[in-house]
Short mmCIF file of C-alpha atoms in Angstrom, two decimals:
data_model
loop_
_atom_site.label_atom_id
_atom_site.label_comp_id
_atom_site.label_asym_id
_atom_site.label_seq_id
_atom_site.Cartn_x
_atom_site.Cartn_y
_atom_site.Cartn_z
CA UNK A 386 0.00 0.00 0.00
CA UNK A 387 1.13 3.54 -0.68
CA UNK A 388 -0.41 6.98 -0.34
CA UNK A 389 0.59 10.03 -2.35
CA UNK A 390 2.12 12.51 0.11
CA UNK A 391 0.54 15.90 0.84
CA UNK A 392 1.35 18.36 -1.91
CA UNK A 393 1.40 15.73 -4.68
CA UNK A 394 -1.41 17.31 -6.70
CA UNK A 395 -2.07 20.67 -8.33
CA UNK A 396 -5.34 21.97 -6.82
CA UNK A 397 -8.43 21.17 -8.94
CA UNK A 398 -6.26 19.30 -11.50
CA UNK A 399 -5.15 15.70 -12.08
CA UNK A 400 -1.58 16.97 -12.45
CA UNK A 401 1.25 15.73 -10.24
CA UNK A 402 3.59 18.24 -8.62
CA UNK A 403 7.32 17.63 -8.17
CA UNK A 404 6.49 15.96 -4.84
CA UNK A 405 4.07 13.61 -6.60
CA UNK A 406 6.51 12.87 -9.41
CA UNK A 407 9.24 11.91 -6.93
CA UNK A 408 6.74 9.66 -5.12
CA UNK A 409 5.88 7.94 -8.42
CA UNK A 410 9.57 7.34 -9.18
CA UNK A 411 10.05 5.62 -5.81
CA UNK A 412 6.89 3.55 -6.22
CA UNK A 413 7.84 2.42 -9.74
CA UNK A 414 11.05 0.93 -8.36
CA UNK A 415 8.91 -1.63 -6.47
CA UNK A 416 6.84 -2.70 -9.48
CA UNK A 417 7.96 -6.28 -10.12
CA UNK A 418 5.73 -9.29 -10.83
CA UNK A 419 2.59 -7.18 -10.45
CA UNK A 420 -0.83 -8.81 -10.78
CA UNK A 421 -3.15 -5.95 -9.77
CA UNK A 422 -2.89 -2.19 -9.30
CA UNK A 423 -5.76 -0.54 -7.43
CA UNK A 424 -5.87 3.24 -7.28
CA UNK A 425 -8.38 5.03 -5.07
CA UNK A 426 -8.69 8.73 -5.82
CA UNK A 427 -9.82 11.41 -3.41
CA UNK A 428 -10.04 15.14 -3.81
CA UNK A 429 -10.55 18.34 -1.90
CA UNK A 430 -12.22 21.28 -3.56
CA UNK A 431 -13.35 24.50 -2.04
CA UNK A 432 -16.04 26.70 -3.60
CA UNK A 433 -15.89 28.22 -6.07
CA UNK A 434 -14.10 25.37 -7.83
CA UNK A 435 -14.58 24.43 -11.47
CA UNK A 436 -13.64 20.80 -10.70
CA UNK A 437 -16.33 18.14 -10.35
CA UNK A 438 -15.06 16.01 -7.43
CA UNK A 439 -16.05 12.52 -8.72
CA UNK A 440 -14.42 13.17 -12.10
CA UNK A 441 -11.32 14.78 -10.57
CA UNK A 442 -10.77 11.89 -8.15
CA UNK A 443 -11.21 9.37 -11.01
CA UNK A 444 -8.72 11.26 -13.18
CA UNK A 445 -6.16 11.35 -10.38
CA UNK A 446 -6.55 7.61 -9.79
CA UNK A 447 -6.30 7.01 -13.55
CA UNK A 448 -3.12 9.11 -13.77
CA UNK A 449 -1.34 7.12 -11.04
CA UNK A 450 -2.47 3.70 -12.30
CA UNK A 451 -1.59 4.46 -15.91
CA UNK A 452 1.90 5.60 -14.90
CA UNK A 453 2.43 2.43 -12.86
CA UNK A 454 1.00 0.15 -15.55
CA UNK A 455 3.67 1.35 -18.02
CA UNK A 456 6.43 0.23 -15.65
CA UNK A 457 8.25 -2.95 -16.75
CA UNK A 458 7.03 -5.80 -14.55
CA UNK A 459 3.48 -4.48 -14.38
CA UNK A 460 2.38 -4.16 -18.01
CA UNK A 461 0.12 -7.24 -17.74
CA UNK A 462 -1.38 -6.16 -14.40
CA UNK A 463 -5.10 -5.59 -14.05
CA UNK A 464 -6.10 -2.07 -13.05
CA UNK A 465 -8.92 -1.13 -10.70
CA UNK A 466 -9.90 2.55 -10.42
CA UNK A 467 -12.02 3.71 -7.48
CA UNK A 468 -13.10 7.37 -7.38
CA UNK A 469 -14.19 8.63 -3.96
CA UNK A 470 -14.64 12.33 -4.75
CA UNK A 471 -15.01 14.33 -1.54
CA UNK A 472 -15.90 11.34 0.65
CA UNK A 473 -13.69 10.22 3.54
CA UNK A 474 -11.54 13.31 4.09
CA UNK A 475 -8.66 12.73 6.50
CA UNK A 476 -8.27 16.45 7.26
CA UNK A 477 -10.45 19.55 7.14
CA UNK A 478 -11.31 21.07 3.76
CA UNK A 479 -11.74 24.56 5.26
CA UNK A 480 -8.06 25.50 4.91
CA UNK A 481 -5.36 24.86 2.33
CA UNK A 482 -3.26 22.68 4.65
CA UNK A 483 -6.15 20.24 5.07
CA UNK A 484 -7.04 20.26 1.38
CA UNK A 485 -3.38 19.45 0.54
CA UNK A 486 -3.70 16.31 2.64
CA UNK A 487 -7.09 15.33 1.20
CA UNK A 488 -5.87 15.49 -2.41
CA UNK A 489 -4.55 11.96 -2.56
CA UNK A 490 -4.48 8.59 -4.28
CA UNK A 491 -4.23 5.43 -2.23
CA UNK A 492 -2.43 2.71 -4.18
CA UNK A 493 -2.59 -1.03 -3.56
CA UNK A 494 -0.24 -3.25 -5.54
CA UNK A 495 -0.73 -7.01 -5.55
CA UNK A 496 2.32 -9.00 -6.65
CA UNK A 497 2.51 -12.52 -8.04
CA UNK A 498 3.91 -14.95 -5.58
CA UNK A 499 7.32 -15.99 -6.83
CA UNK A 500 8.56 -19.36 -5.62
CA UNK A 501 12.25 -19.97 -5.70
CA UNK A 502 13.46 -23.53 -6.06
#
């Protein structure tokens, strides 16, 4: 399991920041013998926002999973996208610090079991 760190996403966009890009680089280094990649997207918007939360959370999940799927060792993996929109915040959405935390993608990677003889 892995969670994008606070500050990984541009507000109201499915665009990774430098923090998010560095996170993805570290996560890709663990992508070997992957069977399933599940990405659960969450978002934090504050009125007036042009972003529709269900679509934004889906697009963030899609961005992470598509990046991971292109990694050697995971190209045959199944992908499961789960958009949560504004549900289940882990911090307040009334200030920017809380919204930074709530803009996240929770990643679950299931690996094939490799038996060594």
